[in-house]
Coordinates of C-alpha atoms in Angstrom, one line a residue:
Chain A
X1 CA 12.3 -34.4 5.8
X2 CA 11.4 -33.2 2.7
X3 CA 12.3 -29.6 1.7
X4 CA 9.8 -27.2 2.4
X5 CA 10.9 -25.4 -0.8
X6 CA 11.3 -27.3 -3.9
X7 CA 13.8 -25.5 -6.1
X8 CA 13.0 -24.3 -9.5
X9 CA 13.0 -26.9 -12.5
X10 CA 15.5 -25.5 -15.0
X11 CA 17.3 -27.2 -17.7
X12 CA 20.9 -29.1 -16.1
X13 CA 23.5 -27.0 -17.2
X14 CA 25.4 -28.8 -20.1
X15 CA 29.1 -28.7 -18.2
X16 CA 30.3 -26.8 -15.7
X17 CA 32.5 -25.0 -18.1
X18 CA 29.5 -23.6 -20.1
X19 CA 27.5 -22.8 -17.8
X20 CA 28.0 -19.2 -18.3
X21 CA 25.9 -19.6 -21.6
X22 CA 22.8 -21.3 -20.0
X23 CA 19.6 -19.4 -19.1
X24 CA 19.4 -16.1 -17.8
X25 CA 23.1 -15.5 -18.0
X26 CA 23.3 -15.8 -21.6
X27 CA 21.1 -12.6 -21.6
X28 CA 23.6 -11.1 -18.9
X29 CA 26.3 -11.6 -21.2
X30 CA 24.5 -10.6 -24.3
X31 CA 23.3 -7.2 -22.5
X32 CA 26.5 -6.4 -21.4
X33 CA 28.1 -6.9 -24.9
X34 CA 25.4 -4.6 -26.3
X35 CA 26.0 -1.6 -23.7
X36 CA 29.8 -2.0 -24.6
X37 CA 29.2 -1.6 -28.1
X38 CA 26.6 0.9 -27.8
X39 CA 29.0 3.0 -25.6
X40 CA 31.7 2.3 -28.3
X41 CA 29.5 3.9 -30.8
X42 CA 27.8 6.7 -28.5
X43 CA 29.9 9.7 -30.0
X44 CA 27.9 9.1 -33.3
X45 CA 24.6 9.5 -31.5
X46 CA 22.4 12.7 -31.4
X47 CA 23.0 14.1 -27.6
X48 CA 19.0 14.0 -27.2
X49 CA 18.5 10.6 -28.2
X50 CA 21.8 9.4 -26.0
X51 CA 19.9 11.6 -23.2
X52 CA 16.9 9.8 -23.4
X53 CA 18.7 6.6 -24.1
X54 CA 20.4 6.7 -20.6
X55 CA 17.3 7.6 -19.1
X56 CA 15.4 4.5 -20.2
X57 CA 18.6 2.5 -18.9
X58 CA 18.1 4.5 -15.4
X59 CA 14.2 3.7 -15.5
X60 CA 14.8 0.1 -15.9
X61 CA 17.2 -0.2 -12.8
X62 CA 14.9 1.5 -10.9
X63 CA 11.5 -0.3 -12.0
X64 CA 13.2 -3.9 -11.9
X65 CA 14.4 -3.2 -8.3
X66 CA 11.4 -1.9 -6.9
X67 CA 9.7 -4.6 -8.9
X68 CA 11.2 -7.1 -6.5
X69 CA 9.7 -5.3 -3.3
X70 CA 6.3 -4.3 -5.0
X71 CA 6.0 -7.3 -7.1
X72 CA 7.7 -10.6 -6.1
X73 CA 7.3 -9.8 -2.5
X74 CA 4.2 -8.2 -2.6
X75 CA 4.7 -5.6 -0.4
X76 CA 4.4 -1.6 -0.8
X77 CA 7.3 0.7 -0.9
X78 CA 6.7 4.4 -2.0
X79 CA 9.9 5.7 -1.1
X80 CA 12.2 4.5 -4.3
X81 CA 12.8 7.9 -4.8
X82 CA 14.4 8.4 -1.6
X83 CA 16.7 5.4 -2.3
X84 CA 17.4 6.9 -5.5
X85 CA 18.6 10.4 -3.7
X86 CA 20.7 8.7 -1.0
X87 CA 22.7 6.8 -3.6
X88 CA 23.0 9.6 -5.9
X89 CA 24.0 12.2 -3.1
X90 CA 26.6 9.8 -1.4
X91 CA 28.1 8.9 -5.2
X92 CA 28.4 12.4 -6.2
X93 CA 29.9 13.7 -3.0
X94 CA 32.7 11.0 -3.3
X95 CA 33.3 12.0 -7.1
X96 CA 33.1 15.4 -5.9
X97 CA 35.9 14.7 -3.0
X98 CA 38.1 12.5 -5.4
X99 CA 38.7 15.3 -7.8
X100 CA 41.1 13.8 -10.5
X101 CA 40.9 10.2 -9.7
X102 CA 37.1 10.4 -9.9
X103 CA 36.8 8.9 -13.0
X104 CA 38.9 5.5 -12.7
X105 CA 36.9 5.5 -9.1
X106 CA 33.0 5.8 -10.7
X107 CA 32.7 2.3 -10.6
X108 CA 33.5 2.2 -6.8
X109 CA 31.4 5.5 -6.0
X110 CA 28.4 4.0 -7.3
X111 CA 28.9 0.9 -5.7
X112 CA 29.5 2.9 -2.2
X113 CA 26.4 4.8 -3.3
X114 CA 24.6 1.6 -3.4
X115 CA 25.9 0.4 -0.6
X116 CA 25.0 3.3 1.6
X117 CA 21.4 3.3 0.1
X118 CA 21.2 -0.3 1.0
X119 CA 22.4 0.3 4.8
X120 CA 19.6 3.1 5.0
X121 CA 17.2 0.7 3.5
X122 CA 17.8 -1.8 6.7
X123 CA 17.5 1.0 8.9
X124 CA 13.8 1.9 7.3
X125 CA 13.1 -1.7 6.5
X126 CA 13.4 -3.4 9.8
X127 CA 10.8 -1.6 12.1
X128 CA 8.3 -1.0 9.2
X129 CA 8.3 -4.4 7.7
X130 CA 7.6 -6.2 10.9
X131 CA 4.3 -5.0 10.2
X132 CA 1.5 -5.9 7.4
X133 CA 1.0 -3.9 4.3
X134 CA -0.2 -0.6 4.0
X135 CA 2.3 0.6 6.8
X136 CA 5.3 0.2 4.8
X137 CA 3.7 2.6 2.2
X138 CA 3.4 5.2 4.6
X139 CA 6.6 4.8 6.5
X140 CA 8.6 5.1 2.8
X141 CA 6.7 7.9 1.9
X142 CA 7.6 9.5 5.1
X143 CA 11.2 8.1 4.6
X144 CA 11.4 10.1 1.1
X145 CA 10.4 13.2 2.9
X146 CA 12.8 12.7 5.8
X147 CA 15.9 12.2 2.9
X148 CA 14.4 15.7 0.9
X149 CA 14.5 17.4 4.6
X150 CA 18.1 16.2 5.4
X151 CA 19.2 16.9 1.8
X152 CA 17.5 20.5 2.3
X153 CA 19.7 21.1 5.5
X154 CA 23.2 19.4 4.8
X155 CA 25.5 21.9 3.6
X156 CA 28.0 19.4 2.2
X157 CA 25.5 18.4 -0.5
X158 CA 24.5 22.0 -1.6
X159 CA 21.7 22.3 0.8
X160 CA 18.2 23.6 -0.8
X161 CA 20.4 25.1 -3.8
X162 CA 21.3 21.6 -4.9
X163 CA 24.5 20.1 -5.4
X164 CA 26.0 21.5 -8.7
X165 CA 29.2 20.6 -11.1
X166 CA 29.1 16.8 -10.6
X167 CA 31.0 15.0 -13.7
X168 CA 29.7 13.7 -16.5
X169 CA 30.6 10.0 -16.3
X170 CA 27.4 8.7 -17.0
X171 CA 27.2 6.6 -20.6
X172 CA 25.0 4.0 -22.4
X173 CA 27.7 1.3 -21.6
X174 CA 27.5 1.8 -17.8
X175 CA 23.7 2.2 -17.9
X176 CA 22.6 -0.6 -19.7
X177 CA 25.7 -2.7 -18.5
X178 CA 24.6 -2.0 -14.8
X179 CA 20.9 -2.5 -16.0
X180 CA 21.8 -5.9 -17.4
X181 CA 23.3 -6.9 -13.9
X182 CA 20.1 -5.5 -12.2
X183 CA 17.8 -7.7 -14.4
X184 CA 20.1 -10.6 -14.1
X185 CA 20.7 -10.2 -10.3
X186 CA 16.9 -9.7 -9.4
X187 CA 15.7 -12.7 -11.7
X188 CA 18.0 -15.4 -10.7
X189 CA 17.3 -14.2 -6.9
X190 CA 13.9 -14.6 -7.3
X191 CA 14.2 -17.9 -9.2
X192 CA 16.6 -19.5 -6.9
X193 CA 15.6 -21.8 -4.1
X194 CA 16.3 -19.1 -1.6
X195 CA 14.0 -16.5 -4.0
X196 CA 10.9 -19.0 -3.7
X197 CA 10.3 -17.4 -0.2
X198 CA 9.7 -13.8 -1.9
X199 CA 6.9 -15.5 -3.7
X200 CA 5.5 -17.6 -0.8
X201 CA 5.6 -14.1 1.0
X202 CA 3.6 -12.4 -1.7
X203 CA 0.9 -15.3 -2.1
X204 CA 0.1 -15.9 1.4
X205 CA 2.1 -14.5 4.8
X206 CA 0.4 -16.2 7.4
X207 CA 0.8 -19.8 5.3
X208 CA 4.4 -18.7 4.8
X209 CA 5.1 -18.1 8.2
X210 CA 3.7 -21.4 9.4
X211 CA 6.0 -23.4 6.6
X212 CA 8.9 -22.0 8.6
X213 CA 9.6 -19.1 6.2
X214 CA 11.1 -16.0 8.4
X215 CA 8.6 -13.3 6.5
X216 CA 10.1 -10.4 8.1
X217 CA 13.8 -11.6 7.2
X218 CA 12.5 -12.4 3.2
X219 CA 10.9 -8.7 3.4
X220 CA 14.0 -7.0 4.5
X221 CA 16.0 -8.9 2.4
X222 CA 13.9 -7.5 -0.7
X223 CA 13.8 -4.1 0.7
X224 CA 17.5 -3.8 1.0
X225 CA 18.2 -5.4 -2.3
X226 CA 15.8 -3.3 -4.0
X227 CA 17.5 -0.2 -2.0
X228 CA 20.7 -1.4 -3.2
X229 CA 19.9 -1.2 -6.8
X230 CA 18.0 2.3 -6.5
X231 CA 21.3 3.8 -5.2
X232 CA 22.9 2.9 -8.0
X233 CA 20.4 4.2 -10.4
X234 CA 20.9 7.2 -8.2
X235 CA 24.5 7.4 -8.9
X236 CA 24.4 7.0 -12.3
X237 CA 21.3 9.8 -12.6
X238 CA 23.8 11.9 -10.5
X239 CA 26.5 11.7 -13.0
X240 CA 24.4 12.0 -16.2
X241 CA 22.5 15.0 -15.0
X242 CA 25.2 16.5 -13.7
X243 CA 23.1 18.3 -10.7
X244 CA 20.9 17.0 -7.6
X245 CA 18.1 19.0 -6.3
X246 CA 16.6 18.1 -3.1
X247 CA 12.7 18.7 -4.7
X248 CA 13.8 16.3 -7.7
X249 CA 13.4 13.2 -5.5
X250 CA 9.8 13.9 -4.0
X251 CA 7.2 11.2 -4.1
X252 CA 6.3 11.6 -7.5
X253 CA 9.2 10.3 -8.7
X254 CA 8.5 7.4 -6.2
X255 CA 4.8 7.3 -7.8
X256 CA 6.2 7.3 -11.3
X257 CA 8.3 4.3 -10.6
X258 CA 5.5 2.2 -9.2
X259 CA 3.1 3.3 -12.3
X260 CA 6.0 1.3 -14.1
X261 CA 5.6 -1.5 -12.0
X262 CA 2.0 -1.5 -12.1
X263 CA 1.7 -1.0 -15.8
X264 CA 4.1 -3.8 -16.3
X265 CA 2.6 -6.4 -14.0
X266 CA 3.6 -6.5 -10.5
X267 CA 6.1 -9.5 -10.5
X268 CA 6.1 -9.7 -14.5
X269 CA 10.0 -8.6 -15.2
X270 CA 9.3 -8.4 -19.0
X271 CA 6.3 -6.0 -18.5
X272 CA 8.1 -3.9 -15.8
X273 CA 11.1 -3.4 -18.4
X274 CA 8.4 -2.6 -21.3
X275 CA 6.8 0.0 -19.1
X276 CA 9.9 1.6 -17.9
X277 CA 10.7 2.2 -21.6
X278 CA 7.5 3.3 -22.7
X279 CA 7.0 5.5 -19.6
X280 CA 10.2 7.2 -20.2
X281 CA 9.9 7.7 -24.2
X282 CA 6.3 8.5 -23.8
X283 CA 6.3 11.9 -22.1
X284 CA 9.1 13.2 -24.4
X285 CA 6.8 12.6 -27.6
X286 CA 3.8 14.0 -25.5
X287 CA 6.0 17.3 -24.6
X288 CA 2.9 19.4 -25.4
X289 CA 0.5 17.6 -23.0
X290 CA 3.1 17.7 -20.1
X291 CA 0.4 19.2 -17.8
X292 CA -1.9 16.2 -18.4
X293 CA 0.8 13.5 -17.5
X294 CA 0.0 13.0 -13.9
X295 CA -3.8 13.2 -14.4
X296 CA -3.0 10.3 -17.1
X297 CA -1.0 8.2 -14.6
X298 CA -3.5 9.0 -12.0
X299 CA -6.3 7.7 -14.0
X300 CA -3.8 4.7 -15.4
X301 CA -3.4 3.5 -11.8
X302 CA -7.0 3.4 -10.8
X303 CA -8.2 2.0 -14.2
X304 CA -5.5 -0.9 -14.2
X305 CA -6.6 -1.9 -10.5
X306 CA -10.3 -2.1 -11.3
X307 CA -10.3 -3.8 -14.6
X308 CA -6.5 -5.5 -15.3
X309 CA -4.9 -5.8 -11.9
X310 CA -2.1 -8.0 -13.4
X311 CA -0.8 -5.1 -15.8
X312 CA -1.4 -3.8 -18.9
X313 CA 0.2 -6.6 -21.1
X314 CA -0.9 -9.5 -18.7
X315 CA -2.9 -11.8 -21.2
X316 CA -5.0 -13.8 -18.8
X317 CA -6.9 -12.3 -16.4
X318 CA -7.0 -13.8 -13.0
X319 CA -9.2 -12.8 -10.4
X320 CA -7.6 -13.2 -7.0
X321 CA -9.7 -13.5 -4.1
X322 CA -9.5 -11.5 -1.0
X323 CA -6.5 -12.9 1.5
Chain B
X1 CA 13.2 28.7 27.0
X2 CA 11.0 30.5 29.8
X3 CA 7.4 29.6 31.3
X4 CA 5.6 31.7 29.5
X5 CA 7.2 30.8 26.3
X6 CA 6.4 27.1 26.9
X7 CA 2.6 27.8 27.4
X8 CA 2.6 29.9 24.4
X9 CA 4.0 26.7 22.4
X10 CA 1.7 24.5 24.3
X11 CA -1.3 26.7 23.2
X12 CA 0.0 27.0 19.2
X13 CA 0.7 23.1 19.2
X14 CA -2.8 22.5 21.0
X15 CA -4.5 24.2 18.1
X16 CA -2.3 22.6 15.5
X17 CA -2.6 19.1 17.2
X18 CA -6.3 19.4 16.9
X19 CA -6.8 19.9 13.3
X20 CA -4.4 16.8 13.0
X21 CA -6.7 15.0 15.3
X22 CA -9.9 15.8 13.3
X23 CA -8.1 14.6 10.2
X24 CA -6.8 11.5 12.0
X25 CA -10.6 10.8 13.2
X26 CA -11.3 10.4 9.1
X27 CA -8.7 8.1 8.8
X28 CA -9.2 6.0 11.5
X29 CA -12.9 5.4 11.1
X30 CA -12.0 4.4 7.7
X31 CA -9.7 2.0 8.5
X32 CA -12.2 0.4 11.0
X33 CA -14.5 -0.2 8.7
X34 CA -12.6 -1.3 5.6
X35 CA -9.2 -1.7 6.8
X36 CA -7.1 0.2 4.1
X37 CA -5.8 3.5 4.5
X38 CA -8.1 6.2 2.3
X39 CA -5.1 8.2 0.8
X40 CA -7.5 10.5 -0.9
X41 CA -8.5 11.5 2.8
X42 CA -5.9 14.5 2.8
X43 CA -7.4 15.8 -0.8
X44 CA -11.0 15.6 0.7
X45 CA -9.7 18.1 3.2
X46 CA -8.4 20.6 0.6
X47 CA -11.7 19.9 -1.6
X48 CA -13.5 21.1 1.6
X49 CA -11.2 24.4 2.0
X50 CA -12.0 25.1 -1.7
X51 CA -15.7 24.6 -1.2
X52 CA -15.8 26.9 1.6
X53 CA -13.5 29.6 -0.6
X54 CA -16.7 29.5 -3.3
X55 CA -19.5 29.1 -0.2
X56 CA -18.5 32.0 1.9
X57 CA -19.0 35.0 -0.4
X58 CA -22.5 33.9 -1.0
X59 CA -23.4 33.2 2.6
X60 CA -21.5 36.6 3.3
X61 CA -24.0 38.4 0.4
X62 CA -27.1 37.3 2.6
X63 CA -25.7 37.4 6.3
X64 CA -22.8 40.0 6.2
X65 CA -19.5 39.7 6.8
X66 CA -17.7 37.5 9.5
X67 CA -21.0 36.6 11.3
X68 CA -21.3 33.3 13.4
X69 CA -24.3 32.1 11.6
X70 CA -22.5 32.8 8.7
X71 CA -19.6 30.9 9.5
X72 CA -21.4 27.9 10.9
X73 CA -23.3 27.4 7.5
X74 CA -20.1 27.8 5.5
X75 CA -18.7 24.8 7.7
X76 CA -21.8 22.9 7.3
X77 CA -22.2 23.3 3.2
X78 CA -18.4 22.4 2.7
X79 CA -19.0 19.4 5.3
X80 CA -22.2 18.3 3.2
X81 CA -20.3 18.9 -0.4
X82 CA -17.3 16.9 1.5
X83 CA -19.5 14.0 2.3
X84 CA -21.2 13.7 -1.0
X85 CA -17.9 13.6 -2.7
X86 CA -16.2 11.2 0.0
X87 CA -19.4 8.8 -0.5
X88 CA -19.0 9.3 -4.5
X89 CA -15.4 8.0 -4.4
X90 CA -16.0 4.9 -2.3
X91 CA -18.9 4.4 -4.6
X92 CA -16.7 4.7 -7.8
X93 CA -13.4 3.6 -6.9
X94 CA -13.4 1.5 -3.7
X95 CA -16.4 -0.4 -3.9
X96 CA -15.7 -2.7 -7.2
X97 CA -12.8 -3.6 -5.3
X98 CA -14.5 -4.7 -2.3
X99 CA -13.3 -8.5 -2.5
X100 CA -9.9 -7.8 -4.1
X101 CA -6.3 -7.9 -2.0
X102 CA -6.0 -5.0 0.3
X103 CA -2.8 -4.1 -1.7
X104 CA -4.9 -3.5 -4.6
X105 CA -7.2 -1.1 -3.2
X106 CA -4.6 0.7 -1.4
X107 CA -3.1 1.2 -4.9
X108 CA -6.1 2.3 -6.3
X109 CA -6.3 5.0 -3.1
X110 CA -3.4 6.7 -4.2
X111 CA -4.6 6.9 -7.5
X112 CA -7.6 8.5 -6.6
X113 CA -5.4 11.1 -4.3
X114 CA -3.2 11.7 -7.4
X115 CA -6.2 12.2 -9.8
X116 CA -8.0 14.9 -7.5
X117 CA -4.6 16.7 -6.8
X118 CA -3.6 17.0 -10.4
X119 CA -6.9 17.5 -11.8
X120 CA -7.6 20.6 -9.4
X121 CA -3.8 21.6 -9.9
X122 CA -5.0 22.3 -13.8
X123 CA -5.9 26.1 -14.5
X124 CA -9.2 25.2 -15.7
X125 CA -10.5 23.8 -12.3
X126 CA -8.5 25.5 -9.3
X127 CA -4.9 26.4 -10.9
X128 CA -2.0 25.7 -8.6
X129 CA -1.4 29.2 -7.5
X130 CA -2.1 29.6 -3.7
X131 CA -5.4 32.1 -3.3
X132 CA -6.3 33.9 0.2
X133 CA -8.8 32.0 2.0
X134 CA -11.4 34.6 3.3
X135 CA -11.9 35.4 7.0
X136 CA -14.9 33.6 8.3
X137 CA -14.9 35.0 12.0
X138 CA -13.5 38.3 13.5
X139 CA -10.3 37.5 14.8
X140 CA -9.4 39.0 18.5
X141 CA -6.5 38.5 20.3
X142 CA -6.4 38.3 24.4
X143 CA -3.3 39.0 26.0
X144 CA -2.6 37.3 29.3
X145 CA 0.8 38.8 30.2
X146 CA 3.1 37.7 27.5
X147 CA 1.0 35.0 26.1
X148 CA -1.1 35.9 23.0
X149 CA -4.4 34.1 22.8
X150 CA -6.0 34.2 19.4
X151 CA -9.7 33.5 19.0
X152 CA -8.8 30.5 16.7
X153 CA -6.6 29.1 19.2
X154 CA -9.9 28.7 21.2
X155 CA -12.5 28.1 18.4
X156 CA -10.3 24.6 17.0
X157 CA -9.7 23.0 20.0
X158 CA -13.4 23.2 21.4
X159 CA -14.7 22.6 17.8
X160 CA -12.7 19.3 17.7
X161 CA -13.7 18.5 21.3
X162 CA -17.6 18.8 20.4
X163 CA -16.9 16.9 17.1
X164 CA -15.2 13.9 19.0
X165 CA -18.0 13.9 21.5
X166 CA -20.4 13.9 18.7
X167 CA -18.4 11.0 17.3
X168 CA -18.3 8.9 20.2
X169 CA -22.2 9.6 20.5
X170 CA -22.9 8.2 17.3
X171 CA -20.7 5.3 17.0
X172 CA -21.4 4.1 20.8
X173 CA -25.1 5.1 21.2
X174 CA -26.7 4.9 17.6
X175 CA -28.1 2.6 15.7
X176 CA -26.0 3.3 12.9
X177 CA -22.7 3.3 15.4
X178 CA -23.4 0.0 16.7
X179 CA -24.0 -1.2 12.7
X180 CA -20.4 0.5 12.1
X181 CA -18.7 -1.3 15.2
X182 CA -20.4 -4.5 13.6
X183 CA -18.8 -4.1 10.3
X184 CA -15.6 -3.2 11.8
X185 CA -15.6 -6.3 13.9
X186 CA -16.5 -8.7 11.2
X187 CA -18.0 -7.7 8.0
X188 CA -19.3 -11.3 6.9
X189 CA -21.1 -12.0 10.0
X190 CA -22.6 -8.4 10.2
X191 CA -23.5 -8.9 6.7
X192 CA -25.4 -12.3 7.7
X193 CA -26.9 -10.4 10.6
X194 CA -28.8 -8.2 8.2
X195 CA -26.5 -5.2 8.5
X196 CA -26.2 -3.3 5.2
X197 CA -22.7 -3.5 4.9
X198 CA -22.3 -1.0 1.8
X199 CA -24.7 1.4 3.3
X200 CA -22.8 1.6 6.6
X201 CA -19.2 1.7 4.6
X202 CA -20.8 4.7 2.5
X203 CA -21.8 6.6 5.7
X204 CA -18.7 6.0 7.2
X205 CA -16.9 7.6 4.4
X206 CA -19.7 10.3 4.1
X207 CA -18.9 10.8 8.3
X208 CA -15.1 11.0 7.9
X209 CA -15.4 13.1 4.7
X210 CA -17.2 15.9 6.9
X211 CA -14.9 15.7 9.3
X212 CA -12.0 16.1 6.7
X213 CA -13.9 19.2 5.2
X214 CA -14.2 20.9 8.9
X215 CA -10.6 20.3 9.5
X216 CA -9.9 21.6 6.3
X217 CA -11.4 25.0 7.2
X218 CA -9.9 25.4 10.5
X219 CA -6.5 24.5 9.0
X220 CA -7.0 27.0 6.2
X221 CA -8.0 29.8 8.9
X222 CA -4.5 29.7 10.1
X223 CA -2.6 29.3 6.9
X224 CA -1.5 31.6 5.2
X225 CA -3.6 30.4 1.8
X226 CA -5.0 27.5 0.4
X227 CA -3.8 25.5 -2.9
X228 CA -4.4 21.9 -4.7
X229 CA -1.5 20.4 -2.4
X230 CA -2.2 21.9 0.7
X231 CA -3.8 18.6 1.9
X232 CA -0.8 16.7 1.7
X233 CA 1.2 17.7 4.7
X234 CA -1.4 17.7 7.2
X235 CA -2.8 14.5 5.8
X236 CA 0.3 12.7 6.1
X237 CA 0.8 13.9 9.7
X238 CA -2.7 13.1 10.7
X239 CA -2.4 9.6 9.4
X240 CA 0.7 9.2 11.6
X241 CA -1.3 10.4 14.3
X242 CA -3.9 7.7 13.9
X243 CA -1.2 5.2 14.0
X244 CA 0.3 6.6 16.7
X245 CA -2.5 6.3 19.1
X246 CA -3.8 3.1 17.5
X247 CA -5.2 2.8 14.5
X248 CA -9.1 2.4 14.3
X249 CA -9.1 3.8 17.9
X250 CA -11.2 7.0 18.3
X251 CA -9.7 8.5 21.3
X252 CA -6.2 7.2 20.2
X253 CA -6.6 9.3 17.1
X254 CA -7.1 12.3 19.0
X255 CA -4.4 11.6 21.4
X256 CA -1.9 10.8 18.4
X257 CA -2.9 14.2 16.8
X258 CA -2.3 16.3 19.9
X259 CA 0.9 14.8 20.5
X260 CA 2.4 15.4 16.8
X261 CA 1.0 18.8 17.0
X262 CA 2.6 19.8 20.2
X263 CA 6.1 17.8 19.6
X264 CA 5.9 19.8 16.0
X265 CA 5.3 22.9 17.7
X266 CA 8.1 22.5 20.3
X267 CA 10.6 21.2 17.7
X268 CA 9.8 24.4 15.7
X269 CA 10.8 26.9 18.5
X270 CA 14.5 25.2 19.1
X271 CA 16.9 26.9 16.7
X272 CA 18.9 23.8 15.8
X273 CA 15.6 21.3 15.3
X274 CA 13.4 23.7 13.6
X275 CA 15.0 22.9 10.1
X276 CA 14.0 19.1 10.6
X277 CA 10.3 19.9 11.7
X278 CA 8.9 18.3 8.9
X279 CA 10.6 15.1 9.7
X280 CA 9.5 14.9 13.3
X281 CA 6.5 13.1 12.7
X282 CA 8.1 10.4 10.8
X283 CA 10.8 9.9 13.5
X284 CA 7.8 9.5 15.9
X285 CA 6.1 6.9 13.8
X286 CA 9.3 4.7 13.1
X287 CA 9.6 4.8 17.3
X288 CA 6.4 3.8 17.8
X289 CA 6.4 0.9 15.0
X290 CA 9.4 -0.4 16.9
X291 CA 8.3 -0.5 20.5
X292 CA 4.5 -0.3 20.6
X293 CA 3.3 -1.4 16.8
X294 CA -0.4 -1.5 17.6
X295 CA -0.3 2.4 18.8
X296 CA -0.5 3.9 22.3
X297 CA -4.3 3.0 23.0
X298 CA -4.4 0.1 20.0
X299 CA -4.9 -3.5 21.2
X300 CA -2.5 -5.9 19.9
X301 CA -4.4 -8.3 17.0
X302 CA -4.1 -11.8 17.1
X303 CA -4.0 -13.2 13.8
X304 CA -6.4 -16.1 12.9
X305 CA -6.1 -18.6 10.3

């Protein structure tokens, strides 16, 4: 019986030893090298630009990971900021508990934050992903709300006044290194034989189900993976801003990430990265118009959905018929 | 908690739940014909409260303060304004997307919702400050032993009950209601049978938005004040109520609304739980999705290819 999911066509590796340098992996290496270089010289940068640079890196991680859920798999999560909060609070709390060793353990704190967010993602995802589309939007929206309520009532993480005094460990190297890892991991996952399943779920759930793809399983996998990277981004964010407030992760933060994915074109990684950079840098340039920012975002969403559902950067405009 | 406190909480809960139920009716009706969550519904509720804020002083000039006729007029005018707004939103944002994937419409709805919220927060429109809502009716309190029964506690459930009966009558007994059910059942077939689908959808949006306006006014009568984001919280809970009761099902929406209102009020009275009050509705939602995804009164649908 033929394999229902033909593997992606990709150039055969030249030799096993050089496989590190083929395809997406090359970009991973280049990205990490650049990140190391940037972090080495970052002492000479202007602090303001440095801060924006780190913001951009965190936004890329968030947008690319949400793209796996909202873009490639075609689900609609509105709770990405919630997972960011889970990872951020957990990593920051770990750092504060460890005291002196915290700097050495920073990568582990980030990882723990990501894993914790992934576990929470599993708990939220399993009930809501058994159902179709729009339930997920509401459940994830509500989940963000629950996270905020919990953070506001937990004394260990500062309750309503927020978590203060988080050590500043995030630098350009960590941020862009992890952004490169995120981009690579998610691209590789989607392009793998297994990853075809995400696209199948996106294209037609009923057809995918009848070809023997466990759609719920795929949706949950996408959701948990996305949550994991959002948690890592949260950890970076916590050790960058050095302060976490429960209100900082409300659903507008999630909407901001969603706008990045929609603007970049759902499922188009390069577009999403470009949109993440654009939407992080633009508000800094347009500080005088800050009060109109969300109005512009809202109009952008409506306009893009009406005219260019494939994203701002899409070249050919394909009209999809109703499922 | 003794017996009288329980009764008191039950009364408060039913008042809150009736408002959720009214909002949930709008969600469920729109979901019935178009199969998508109208995120902007909660903002129509806010617009209803604000139109009442502007209409009330004008009505007061003619009829004197706090008259029953005046209150009814304010509600009817606001409902009319919101019905028009609802139809306008449908015409501008949702109609061009009629044959697109549902996700596209859902995202547009979120865009519309954000647009209304942030435009209204601008100082040129309403501003983001909380404003006092005018007293439409004289308030009276009845004391039955230790139980305090405000006049609003009676008005709200009665209005909800009347509107529910009205909705049931429109949907089940009138020609346009038959058309609504036909569109909900199968849009294409309905259109082939000569049902003007676009007009029916427009009408449904108008009806739902009018209900949202009434709910917005009733909500504001008890709330400390109104502001452009006031609709978000009751809107979310009402949507959950619609899902809990079985989305697309009118009695289900009311049942879900009352259930969530009562549970939330009771949780607010228990010391350890009161801080988590905001999270209760979502907890219920997740439980329902796990064990009875079609909702309490909904029927499981079979997916046909």
